[in-house]
Coordinates of C-alpha atoms in Angstrom, one line a residue:
Chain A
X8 CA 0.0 0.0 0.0
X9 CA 2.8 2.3 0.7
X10 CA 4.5 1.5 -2.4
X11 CA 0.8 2.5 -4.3
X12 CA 0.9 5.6 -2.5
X13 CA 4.1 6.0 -3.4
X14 CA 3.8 5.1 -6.6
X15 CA 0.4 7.3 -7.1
X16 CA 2.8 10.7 -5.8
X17 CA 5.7 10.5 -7.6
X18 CA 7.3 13.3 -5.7
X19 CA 6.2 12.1 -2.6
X20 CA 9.8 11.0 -1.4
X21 CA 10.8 14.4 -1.6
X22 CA 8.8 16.1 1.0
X23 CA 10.9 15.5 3.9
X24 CA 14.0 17.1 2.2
X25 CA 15.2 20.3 3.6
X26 CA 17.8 22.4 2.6
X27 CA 19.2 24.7 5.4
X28 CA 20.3 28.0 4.7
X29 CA 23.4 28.4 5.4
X30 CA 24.6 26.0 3.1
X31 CA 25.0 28.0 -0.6
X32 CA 23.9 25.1 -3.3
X33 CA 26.4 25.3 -6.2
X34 CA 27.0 22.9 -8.4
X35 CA 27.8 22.1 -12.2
X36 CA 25.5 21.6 -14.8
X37 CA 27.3 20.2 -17.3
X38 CA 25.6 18.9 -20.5
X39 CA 27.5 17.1 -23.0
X40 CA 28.0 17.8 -26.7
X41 CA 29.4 15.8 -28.8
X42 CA 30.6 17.1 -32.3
X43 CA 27.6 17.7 -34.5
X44 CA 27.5 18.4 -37.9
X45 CA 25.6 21.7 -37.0
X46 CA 28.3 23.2 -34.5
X47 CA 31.1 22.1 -37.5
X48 CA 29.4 24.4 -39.8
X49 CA 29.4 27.9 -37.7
X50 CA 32.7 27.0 -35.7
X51 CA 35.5 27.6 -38.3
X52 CA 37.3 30.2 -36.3
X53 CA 39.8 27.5 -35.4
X54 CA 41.0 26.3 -38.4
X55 CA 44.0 28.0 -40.5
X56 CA 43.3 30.5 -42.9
X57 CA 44.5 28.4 -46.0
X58 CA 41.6 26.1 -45.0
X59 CA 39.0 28.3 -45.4
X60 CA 40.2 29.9 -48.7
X61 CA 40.4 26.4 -50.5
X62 CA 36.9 25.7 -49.0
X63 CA 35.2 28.5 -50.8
X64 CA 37.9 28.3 -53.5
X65 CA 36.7 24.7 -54.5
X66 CA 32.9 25.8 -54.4
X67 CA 33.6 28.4 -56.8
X68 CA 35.7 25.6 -58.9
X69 CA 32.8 23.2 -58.4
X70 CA 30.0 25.6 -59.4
X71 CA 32.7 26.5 -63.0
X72 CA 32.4 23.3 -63.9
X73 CA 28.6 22.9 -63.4
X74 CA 28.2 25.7 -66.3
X75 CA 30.8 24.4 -68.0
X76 CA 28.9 21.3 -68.5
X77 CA 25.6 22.7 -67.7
X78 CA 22.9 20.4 -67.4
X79 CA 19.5 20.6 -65.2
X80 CA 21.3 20.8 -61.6
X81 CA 20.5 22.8 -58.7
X82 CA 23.8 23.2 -57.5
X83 CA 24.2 26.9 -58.5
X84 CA 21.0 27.3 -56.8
X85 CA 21.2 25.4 -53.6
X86 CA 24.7 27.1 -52.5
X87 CA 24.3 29.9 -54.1
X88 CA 27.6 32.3 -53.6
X89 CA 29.1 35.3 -55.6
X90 CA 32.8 35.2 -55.2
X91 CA 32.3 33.4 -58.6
X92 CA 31.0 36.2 -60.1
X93 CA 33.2 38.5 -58.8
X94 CA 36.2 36.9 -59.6
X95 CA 34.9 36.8 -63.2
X96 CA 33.7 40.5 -63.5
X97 CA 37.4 42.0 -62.0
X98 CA 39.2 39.8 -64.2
X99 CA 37.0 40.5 -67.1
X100 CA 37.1 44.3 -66.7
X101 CA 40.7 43.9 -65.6
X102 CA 41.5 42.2 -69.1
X103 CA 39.2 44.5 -71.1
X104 CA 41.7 47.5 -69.8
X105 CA 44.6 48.4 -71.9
X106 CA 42.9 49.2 -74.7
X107 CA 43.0 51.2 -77.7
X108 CA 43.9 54.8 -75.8
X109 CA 42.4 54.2 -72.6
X110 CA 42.4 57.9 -71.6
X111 CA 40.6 59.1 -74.7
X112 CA 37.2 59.0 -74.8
X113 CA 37.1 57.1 -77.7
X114 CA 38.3 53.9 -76.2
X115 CA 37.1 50.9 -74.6
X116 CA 35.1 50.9 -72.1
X117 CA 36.4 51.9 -68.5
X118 CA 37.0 49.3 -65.7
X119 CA 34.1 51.3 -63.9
X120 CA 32.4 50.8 -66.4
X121 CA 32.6 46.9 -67.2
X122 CA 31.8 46.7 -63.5
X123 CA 28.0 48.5 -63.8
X124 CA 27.1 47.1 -67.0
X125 CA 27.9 43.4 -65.3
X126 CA 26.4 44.4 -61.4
X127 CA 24.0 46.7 -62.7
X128 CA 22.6 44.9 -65.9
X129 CA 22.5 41.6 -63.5
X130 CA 20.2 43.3 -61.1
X131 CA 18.3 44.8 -63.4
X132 CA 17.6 41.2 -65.3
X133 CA 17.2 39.9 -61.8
X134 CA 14.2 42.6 -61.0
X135 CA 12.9 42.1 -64.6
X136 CA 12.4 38.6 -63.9
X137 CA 11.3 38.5 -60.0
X138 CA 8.7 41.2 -61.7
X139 CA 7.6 38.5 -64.1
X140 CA 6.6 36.4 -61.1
X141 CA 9.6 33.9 -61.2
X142 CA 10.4 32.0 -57.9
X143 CA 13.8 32.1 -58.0
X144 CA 15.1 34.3 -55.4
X145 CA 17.4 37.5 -56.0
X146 CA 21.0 36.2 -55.1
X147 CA 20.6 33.0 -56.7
X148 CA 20.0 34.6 -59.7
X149 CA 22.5 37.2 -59.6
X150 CA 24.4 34.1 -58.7
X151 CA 23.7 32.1 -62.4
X152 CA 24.2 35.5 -64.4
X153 CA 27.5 36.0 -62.9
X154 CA 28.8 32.5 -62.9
X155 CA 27.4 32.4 -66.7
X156 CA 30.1 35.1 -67.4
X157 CA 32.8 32.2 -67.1
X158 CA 32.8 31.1 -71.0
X159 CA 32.7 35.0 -72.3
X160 CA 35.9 35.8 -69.8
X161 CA 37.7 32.8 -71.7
X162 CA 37.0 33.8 -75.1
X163 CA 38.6 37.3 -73.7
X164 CA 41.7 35.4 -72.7
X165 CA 41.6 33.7 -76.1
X166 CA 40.4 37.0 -77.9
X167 CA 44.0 39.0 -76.4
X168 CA 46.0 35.4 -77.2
X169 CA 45.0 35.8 -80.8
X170 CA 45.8 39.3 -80.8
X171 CA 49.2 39.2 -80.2
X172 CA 49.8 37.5 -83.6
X173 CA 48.3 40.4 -84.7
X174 CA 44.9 41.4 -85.9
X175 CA 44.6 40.9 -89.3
X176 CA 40.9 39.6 -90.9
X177 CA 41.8 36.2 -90.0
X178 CA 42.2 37.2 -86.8
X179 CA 39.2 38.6 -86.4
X180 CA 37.1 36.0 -88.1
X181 CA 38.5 33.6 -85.7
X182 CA 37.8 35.7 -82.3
X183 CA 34.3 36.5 -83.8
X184 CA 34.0 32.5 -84.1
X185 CA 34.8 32.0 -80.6
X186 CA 33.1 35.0 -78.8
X187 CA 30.3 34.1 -80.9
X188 CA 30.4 30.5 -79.8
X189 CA 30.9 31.5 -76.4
X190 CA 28.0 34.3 -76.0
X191 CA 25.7 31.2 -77.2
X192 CA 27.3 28.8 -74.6
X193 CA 26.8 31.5 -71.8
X194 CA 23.0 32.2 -72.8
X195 CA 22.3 28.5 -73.2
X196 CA 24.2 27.8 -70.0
X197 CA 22.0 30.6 -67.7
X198 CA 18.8 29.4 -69.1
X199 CA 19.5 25.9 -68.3
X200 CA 19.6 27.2 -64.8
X201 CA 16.8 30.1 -64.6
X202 CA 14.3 27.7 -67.3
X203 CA 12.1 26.4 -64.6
X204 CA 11.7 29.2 -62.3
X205 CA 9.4 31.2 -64.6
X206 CA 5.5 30.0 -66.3
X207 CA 5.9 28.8 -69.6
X208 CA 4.1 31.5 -71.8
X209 CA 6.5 34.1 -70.2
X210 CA 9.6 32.3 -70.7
X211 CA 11.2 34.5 -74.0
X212 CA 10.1 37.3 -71.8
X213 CA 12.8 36.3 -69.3
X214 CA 15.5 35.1 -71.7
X215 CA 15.8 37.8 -73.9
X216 CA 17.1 40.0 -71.3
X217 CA 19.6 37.6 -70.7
X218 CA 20.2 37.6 -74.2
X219 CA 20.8 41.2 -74.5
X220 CA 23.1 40.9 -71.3
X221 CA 25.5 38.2 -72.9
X222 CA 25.1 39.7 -76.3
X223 CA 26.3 43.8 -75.1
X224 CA 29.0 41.5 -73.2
X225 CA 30.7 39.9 -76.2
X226 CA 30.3 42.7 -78.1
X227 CA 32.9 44.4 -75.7
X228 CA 34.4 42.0 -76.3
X229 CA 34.9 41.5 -79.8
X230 CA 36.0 44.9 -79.8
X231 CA 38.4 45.2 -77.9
X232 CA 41.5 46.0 -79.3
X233 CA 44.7 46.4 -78.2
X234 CA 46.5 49.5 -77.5
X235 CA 49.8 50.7 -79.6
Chain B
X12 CA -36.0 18.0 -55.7
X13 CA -34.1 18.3 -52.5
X14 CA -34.1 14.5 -51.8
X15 CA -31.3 14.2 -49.6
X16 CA -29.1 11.8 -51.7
X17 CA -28.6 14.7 -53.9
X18 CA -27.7 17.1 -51.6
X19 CA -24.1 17.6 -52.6
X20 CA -25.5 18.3 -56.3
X21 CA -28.8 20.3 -55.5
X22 CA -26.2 23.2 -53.6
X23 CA -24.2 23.5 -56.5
X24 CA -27.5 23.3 -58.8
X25 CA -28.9 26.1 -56.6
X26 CA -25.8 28.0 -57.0
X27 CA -25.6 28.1 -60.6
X28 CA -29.4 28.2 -61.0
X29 CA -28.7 31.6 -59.0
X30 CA -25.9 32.5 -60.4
X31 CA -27.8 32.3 -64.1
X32 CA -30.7 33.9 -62.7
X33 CA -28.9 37.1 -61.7
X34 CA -25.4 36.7 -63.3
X35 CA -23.6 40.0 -61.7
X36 CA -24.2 38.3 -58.3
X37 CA -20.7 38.3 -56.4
X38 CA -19.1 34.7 -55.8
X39 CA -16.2 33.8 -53.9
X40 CA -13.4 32.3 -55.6
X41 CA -11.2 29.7 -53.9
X42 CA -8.2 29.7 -56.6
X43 CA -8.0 33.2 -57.5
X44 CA -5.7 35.4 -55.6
X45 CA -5.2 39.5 -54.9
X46 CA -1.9 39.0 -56.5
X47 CA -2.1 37.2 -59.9
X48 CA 1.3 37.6 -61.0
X49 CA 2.8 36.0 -57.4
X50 CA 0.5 32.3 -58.0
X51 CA 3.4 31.3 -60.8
X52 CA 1.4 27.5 -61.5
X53 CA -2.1 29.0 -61.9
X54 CA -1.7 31.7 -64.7
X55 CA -5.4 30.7 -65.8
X56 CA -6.6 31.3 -62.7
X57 CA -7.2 35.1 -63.3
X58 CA -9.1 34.0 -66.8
X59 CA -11.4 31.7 -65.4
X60 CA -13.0 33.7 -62.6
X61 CA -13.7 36.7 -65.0
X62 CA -16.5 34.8 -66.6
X63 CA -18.5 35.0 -62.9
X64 CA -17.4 38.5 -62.4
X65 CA -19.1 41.2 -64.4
X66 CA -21.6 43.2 -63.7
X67 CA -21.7 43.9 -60.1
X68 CA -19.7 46.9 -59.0
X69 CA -17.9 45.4 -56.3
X70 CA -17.5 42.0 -58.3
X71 CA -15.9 43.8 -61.1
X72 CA -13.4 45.6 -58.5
X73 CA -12.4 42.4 -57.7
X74 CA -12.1 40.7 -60.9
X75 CA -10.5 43.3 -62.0
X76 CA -7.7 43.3 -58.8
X77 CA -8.1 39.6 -59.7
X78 CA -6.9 40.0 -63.2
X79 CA -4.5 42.6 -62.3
X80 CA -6.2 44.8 -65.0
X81 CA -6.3 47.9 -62.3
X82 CA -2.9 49.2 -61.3
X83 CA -3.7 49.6 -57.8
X84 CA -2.8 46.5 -56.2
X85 CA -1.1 48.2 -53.5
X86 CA 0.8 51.5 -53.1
X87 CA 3.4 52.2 -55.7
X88 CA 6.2 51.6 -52.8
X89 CA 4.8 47.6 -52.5
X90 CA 6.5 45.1 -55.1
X91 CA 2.8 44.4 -56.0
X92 CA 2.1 47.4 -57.7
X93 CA 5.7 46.6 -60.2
X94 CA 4.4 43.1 -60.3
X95 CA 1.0 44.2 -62.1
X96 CA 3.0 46.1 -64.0
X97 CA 4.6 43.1 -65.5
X98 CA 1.7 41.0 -66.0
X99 CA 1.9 40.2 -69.9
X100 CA 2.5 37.2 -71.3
X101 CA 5.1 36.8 -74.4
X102 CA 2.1 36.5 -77.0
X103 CA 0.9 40.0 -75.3
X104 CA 4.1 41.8 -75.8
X105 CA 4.6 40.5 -79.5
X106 CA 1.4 41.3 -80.2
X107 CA 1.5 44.7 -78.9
X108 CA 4.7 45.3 -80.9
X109 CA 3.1 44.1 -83.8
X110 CA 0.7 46.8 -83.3
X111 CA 2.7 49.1 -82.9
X112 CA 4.5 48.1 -86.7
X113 CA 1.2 48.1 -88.2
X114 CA -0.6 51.1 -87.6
X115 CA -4.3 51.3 -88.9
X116 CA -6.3 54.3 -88.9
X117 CA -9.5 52.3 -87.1
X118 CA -7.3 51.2 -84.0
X119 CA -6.2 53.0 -81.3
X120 CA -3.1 51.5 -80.1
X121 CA -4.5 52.4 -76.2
X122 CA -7.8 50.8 -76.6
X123 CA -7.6 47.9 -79.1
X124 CA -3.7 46.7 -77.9
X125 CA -3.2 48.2 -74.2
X126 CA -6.9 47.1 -73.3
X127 CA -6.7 48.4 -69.2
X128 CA -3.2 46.7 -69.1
X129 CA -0.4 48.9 -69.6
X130 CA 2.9 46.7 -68.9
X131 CA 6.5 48.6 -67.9
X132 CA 8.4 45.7 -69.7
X133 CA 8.2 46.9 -73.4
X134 CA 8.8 50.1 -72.9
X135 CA 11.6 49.3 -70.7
X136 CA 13.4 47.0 -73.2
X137 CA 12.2 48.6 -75.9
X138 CA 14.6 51.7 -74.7
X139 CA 17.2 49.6 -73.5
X140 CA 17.5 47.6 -77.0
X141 CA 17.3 50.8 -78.5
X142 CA 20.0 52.4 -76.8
X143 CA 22.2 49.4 -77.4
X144 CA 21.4 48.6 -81.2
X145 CA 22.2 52.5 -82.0
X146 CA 25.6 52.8 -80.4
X147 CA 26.5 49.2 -81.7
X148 CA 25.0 50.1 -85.4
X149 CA 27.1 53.5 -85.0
X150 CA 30.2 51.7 -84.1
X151 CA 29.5 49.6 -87.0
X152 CA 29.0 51.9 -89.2
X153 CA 31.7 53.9 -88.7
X154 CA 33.9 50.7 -88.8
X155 CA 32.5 50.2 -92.1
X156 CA 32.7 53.2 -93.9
X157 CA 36.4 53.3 -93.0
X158 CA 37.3 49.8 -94.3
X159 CA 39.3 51.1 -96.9
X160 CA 41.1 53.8 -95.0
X161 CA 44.5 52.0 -93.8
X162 CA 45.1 54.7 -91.3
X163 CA 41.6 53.8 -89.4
X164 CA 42.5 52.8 -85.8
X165 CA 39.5 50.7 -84.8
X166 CA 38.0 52.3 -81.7
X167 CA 35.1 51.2 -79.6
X168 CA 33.6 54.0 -78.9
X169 CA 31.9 53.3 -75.4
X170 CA 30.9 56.8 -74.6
X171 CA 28.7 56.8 -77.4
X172 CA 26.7 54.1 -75.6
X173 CA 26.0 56.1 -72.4
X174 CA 25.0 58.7 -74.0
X175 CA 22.4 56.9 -76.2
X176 CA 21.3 55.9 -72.7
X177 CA 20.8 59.1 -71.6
X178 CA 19.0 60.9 -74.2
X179 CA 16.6 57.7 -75.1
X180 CA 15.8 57.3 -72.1
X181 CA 15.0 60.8 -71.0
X182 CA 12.8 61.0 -74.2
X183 CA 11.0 58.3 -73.6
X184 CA 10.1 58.9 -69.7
X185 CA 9.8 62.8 -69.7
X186 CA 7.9 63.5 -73.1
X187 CA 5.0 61.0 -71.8
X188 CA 5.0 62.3 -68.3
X189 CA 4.8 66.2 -70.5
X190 CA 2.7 65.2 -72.2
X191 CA 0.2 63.6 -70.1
X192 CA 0.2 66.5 -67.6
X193 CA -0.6 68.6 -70.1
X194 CA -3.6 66.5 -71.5
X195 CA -4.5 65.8 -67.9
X196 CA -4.7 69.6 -67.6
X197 CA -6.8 70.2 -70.9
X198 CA -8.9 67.1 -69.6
X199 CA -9.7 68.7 -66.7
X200 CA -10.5 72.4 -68.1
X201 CA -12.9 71.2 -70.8
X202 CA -14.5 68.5 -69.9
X203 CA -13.6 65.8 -72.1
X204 CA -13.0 62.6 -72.1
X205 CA -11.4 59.2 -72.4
X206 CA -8.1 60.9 -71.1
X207 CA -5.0 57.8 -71.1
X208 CA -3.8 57.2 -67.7
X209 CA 0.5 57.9 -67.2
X210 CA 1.1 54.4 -67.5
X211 CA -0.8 54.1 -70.8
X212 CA 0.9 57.1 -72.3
X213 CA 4.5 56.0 -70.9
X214 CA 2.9 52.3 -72.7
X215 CA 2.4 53.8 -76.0
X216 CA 5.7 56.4 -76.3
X217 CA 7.7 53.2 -75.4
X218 CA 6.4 50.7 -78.4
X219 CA 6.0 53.7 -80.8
X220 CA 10.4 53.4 -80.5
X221 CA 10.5 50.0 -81.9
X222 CA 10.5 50.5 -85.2
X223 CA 13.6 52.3 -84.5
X224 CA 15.6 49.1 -83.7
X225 CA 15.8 47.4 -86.8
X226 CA 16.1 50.9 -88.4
X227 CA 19.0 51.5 -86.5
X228 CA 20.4 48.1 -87.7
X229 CA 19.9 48.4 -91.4
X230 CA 21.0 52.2 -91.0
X231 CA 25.0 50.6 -90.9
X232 CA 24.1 50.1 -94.8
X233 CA 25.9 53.4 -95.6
X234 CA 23.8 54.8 -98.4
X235 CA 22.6 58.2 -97.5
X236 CA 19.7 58.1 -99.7
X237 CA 19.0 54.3 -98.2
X238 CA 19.1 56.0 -94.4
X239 CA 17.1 58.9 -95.1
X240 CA 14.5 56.8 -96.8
X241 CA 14.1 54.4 -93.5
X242 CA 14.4 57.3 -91.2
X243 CA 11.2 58.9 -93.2
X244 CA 9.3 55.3 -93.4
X245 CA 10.1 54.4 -89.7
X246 CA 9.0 58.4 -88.8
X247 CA 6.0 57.6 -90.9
X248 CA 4.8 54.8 -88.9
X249 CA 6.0 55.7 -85.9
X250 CA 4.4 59.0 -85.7
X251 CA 1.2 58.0 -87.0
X252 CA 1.2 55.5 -84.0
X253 CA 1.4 58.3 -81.9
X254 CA -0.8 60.6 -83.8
X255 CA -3.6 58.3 -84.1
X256 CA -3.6 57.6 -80.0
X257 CA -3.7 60.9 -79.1
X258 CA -5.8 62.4 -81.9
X259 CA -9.2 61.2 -80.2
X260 CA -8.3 62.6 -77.2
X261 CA -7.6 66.4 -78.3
X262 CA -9.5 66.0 -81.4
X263 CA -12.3 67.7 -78.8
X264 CA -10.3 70.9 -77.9
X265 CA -10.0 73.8 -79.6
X266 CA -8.7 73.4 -83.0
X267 CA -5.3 75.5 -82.0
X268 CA -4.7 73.3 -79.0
X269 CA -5.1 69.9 -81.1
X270 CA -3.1 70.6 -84.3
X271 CA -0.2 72.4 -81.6
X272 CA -0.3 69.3 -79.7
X273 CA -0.4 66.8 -82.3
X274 CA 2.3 68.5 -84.3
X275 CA 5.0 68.6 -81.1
X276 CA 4.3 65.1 -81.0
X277 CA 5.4 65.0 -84.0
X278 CA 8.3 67.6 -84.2
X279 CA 9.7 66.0 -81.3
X280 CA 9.3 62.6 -82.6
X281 CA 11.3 63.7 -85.3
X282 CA 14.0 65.5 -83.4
X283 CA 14.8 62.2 -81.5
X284 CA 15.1 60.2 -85.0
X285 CA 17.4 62.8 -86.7
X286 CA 19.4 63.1 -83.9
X287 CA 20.8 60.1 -83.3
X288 CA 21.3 59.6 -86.9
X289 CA 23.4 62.3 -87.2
X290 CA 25.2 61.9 -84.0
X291 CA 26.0 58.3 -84.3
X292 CA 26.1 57.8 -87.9
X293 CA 28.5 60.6 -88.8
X294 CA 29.6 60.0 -92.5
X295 CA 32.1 62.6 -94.3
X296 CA 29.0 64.3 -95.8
X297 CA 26.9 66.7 -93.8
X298 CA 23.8 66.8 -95.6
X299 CA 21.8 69.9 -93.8
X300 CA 19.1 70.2 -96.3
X301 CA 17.6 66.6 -96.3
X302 CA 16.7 67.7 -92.6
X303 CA 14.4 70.3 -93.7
X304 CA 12.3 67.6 -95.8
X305 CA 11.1 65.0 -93.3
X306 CA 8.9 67.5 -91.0
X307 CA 6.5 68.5 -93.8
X308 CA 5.5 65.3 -94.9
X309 CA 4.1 64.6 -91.6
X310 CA 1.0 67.0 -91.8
X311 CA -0.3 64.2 -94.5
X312 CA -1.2 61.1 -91.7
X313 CA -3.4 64.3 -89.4
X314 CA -5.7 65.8 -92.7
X315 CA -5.9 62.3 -93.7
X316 CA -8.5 61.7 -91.2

């Protein structure tokens, strides 16, 4: 019977205990935590410096390859980041410098300037197409129109190569091949990505900007000549 | 009839038996939303509720915040309002450019194209193409011409580009926004009518520029007589899209007013076109007295009428 009354009070055994006042309670509460994926994530103060460049370094090499071979994958989208894209717009406007007479007004276009058309012209396609009620969200799709830069910022590379055997006609029928080739790579590559965010009867509504984007882009491209 | 095995089908019998009875009777919608343009898998939602939705004064508020036909869906600091701005499909927008190719004297490009659904995104890329297709068909041109000349340095010419910016945009933005305050104005000191909204007018100024596009492109031909032939045709057709949207509405003013407006229309219409030929398609020749022909064949599409 005492055990059912017991039993029926859980706290019952408690009642009789007292603690006197004189003695302070203290204690440790200590819970343990074991490693969890979770706490790995947010605590990377600890670990060198080198470790942490090559860890974004390799996403930004992963996410190069992805539009290099673009097929239907989310991985732009999921982990969306835009070191990529800044990488690719410095170097691009970095490259596009040293142009015809730079300080003339005549010239190429100005590193400033390479920067707003690609920032600028991103949000703006980015606004156009969150307007047309698409569901991808702002910095993922900054995130694809940068990345998408990659195949235009090799045919530069290419583009200056070629120049420097001089830039004849046959030069420039073969960097209009490859910018040409490239522009198409680069639109085909972003709409892979962007395709199924938007309805389908809106869909050239959304790509042409991108489109215009790549097209303005390789045209700065093609021109670009170098300096004397 | 209301045997209670069929009560699931005698409610919606009722319902439509009321609904045919008195069809402007308000019903509530399940699949519709305020926001068509934010329900991306239901773009027939919008469509299918207007059929219920006619006649009643509050029912056609809400079909028309339904369809997003009204412009109001939310203050113009909300990303609503922008997002009813952008509610055409592709098939609208090539249609509306079509339009705007193909002016006929019986339809007003407002009424028979716009229809109570003035989208931001032609004009937008209408200007933006614009801009681009000149200074590129400048640089072009001036490529061209100079094939021959070994001494030629190839130069981009960038700065050309921003300031094609700068002056087609500013044309197309702060003639409309003129222009309506001014009808808005006449509107409200005589008493007329059927007045075009801001958005409407900003609409119309902005597809009236694309003929201008593939103009621009076919201007790196470097005939003179071939470009002042296409800037006459394209200032042809794309005044008279102008002209015959705005005609209706001041045809009802005073006879000074309407021909004054019409013509600045035109005169500035004109001004834009000429411009930017001459300032990005310099050739060797200056040709100063072809400029004097293209304003008086304009007065032809007005006493057509």
């Amino acid at each position: 019977m005492a055990s059912a009354e017991e039993a029926s009070r859980p706290f019952a055994g408690l009642s009789d205990v007292s603690i006197s006042e004189e003695i302070p309670v203290e204690g440790d509460i200590a819970v343990p935590v074991g490693p969890s994926t979770r706490d790995d994530e947010f605590s990377t103060l600890d670990e060198p410096v080198k470790e942490t460049i090559v860890r974004d370094l390799r996403a930004v090499g992963n996410k190069f390859i992805h539009v290099l071979y673009p097929k239907r994958s989310s991985a732009l989208l999921r982990d969306w980041d835009l070191w990529g894209p800044l990488l690719l717009c410095v170097t691009l406007a970095l490259l596009l410098q040293g142009g015809a007479a730079d300080s003339d007004d005549q010239g190429g276009p100005q590193f400033a300037e390479v920067f707003v058309i690609i920032w600028f012209g991103s949000i703006v396609i980015t606004l156009n197409s969150k307007l047309l009620g698409g569901t991808i969200s702002f910095f993922q799709s900054l995130c694809v129109l940068g990345y998408c830069i990659l195949p235009l910022t090799v045919a530069l590379i290419v583009c200056r190569i070629v120049l420097l055997s001089g830039s004849g006609n046959v030069s420039f029928a073969v960097r209009l091949a490859v910018v040409t080739a490239s522009f198409g790579w680069s639109t085909f590559a972003s709409t892979a990505f962007l395709a199924d965010s938007h309805l389908t009867n809106r869909k050239a509504l959304v790509v042409y900007p991108v489109f215009l984007f790549y097209f303005v882009i390789g045209w700065m491209i093609l021109t670009f000549s170098p300096g004397n | 009839m209301a045997t209670p095995n069929d009560l699931q089908f005698q409610e919606f019998e009722e319902a439509a038996n009321l609904l045919s009875a008195d069809p402007g009777a308000p019903t509530l919608s399940m699949s519709a939303s305020n926001d068509p343009a934010a329900t991306a898998g239901t773009p027939a939602a919008g469509e299918d509720v207007r059929l219920d939705l006619s006649e009643d004064e509050a029912a056609q508020e809400e079909s028309s915040e339904l369809l997003g036909g009204q412009k109001s869906a939310g203050g113009f600091w909300t990303f609503e309002y922008y997002q009813s701005l952008f509610n055409v499909d592709t098939v609208q927008v090539l249609d509306r450019v079509k339009g705007s190719l193909m002016p006929l004297p019986g339809r007003n490009f407002v009424k028979h194209y716009l229809r109570n659904n003035p989208d931001l995104y032609g004009p937008f890329w209408i200007c933006v193409t614009l801009v681009f297709s000149v200074a590129i068909s400048g640089n072009l041109s001036t490529f061209l011409s100079s094939l021959g000349d070994p001494s030629y340095h190839h130069r981009p010419q960038f700065h050309r580009v921003t300031i094609a910016a700068v002056v087609i945009f500013l044309y197309a933005w702060l003639v409309p926004i003129g222009l309506w305050a001014f009808l808005t104005w006449r509107q409200g000191t005589e008493r007329q009518v059927g007045g075009y909204s801001f958005l409407e007018t900003v609409c119309v100024y902005g597809y009236s520029l694309f003929i201008y596009i593939p103009t621009s492109i076919l201007w790196i031909i470097s005939y003179e007589w071939l470009r002042w032939t296409l800037i006459v045709v394209a200032m042809v057709i794309s005044g008279s899209v102008l002209v015959l949207t705005f005609w209706p509405v001041v045809r009802d003013d005073t006879r000074v007013t309407a021909v004054a407006t019409v013509v600045t229309i035109v005169v500035l219409h004109t001004l834009l076109a000429i411009g930017c030929k001459l300032y990005f398609f310099q050739t060797a020749e200056h040709t100063p007295p072809a400029a004097t022909i293209a304003p008086p064949i304009h007065p032809t599409p007005i006493t057509a009428h």
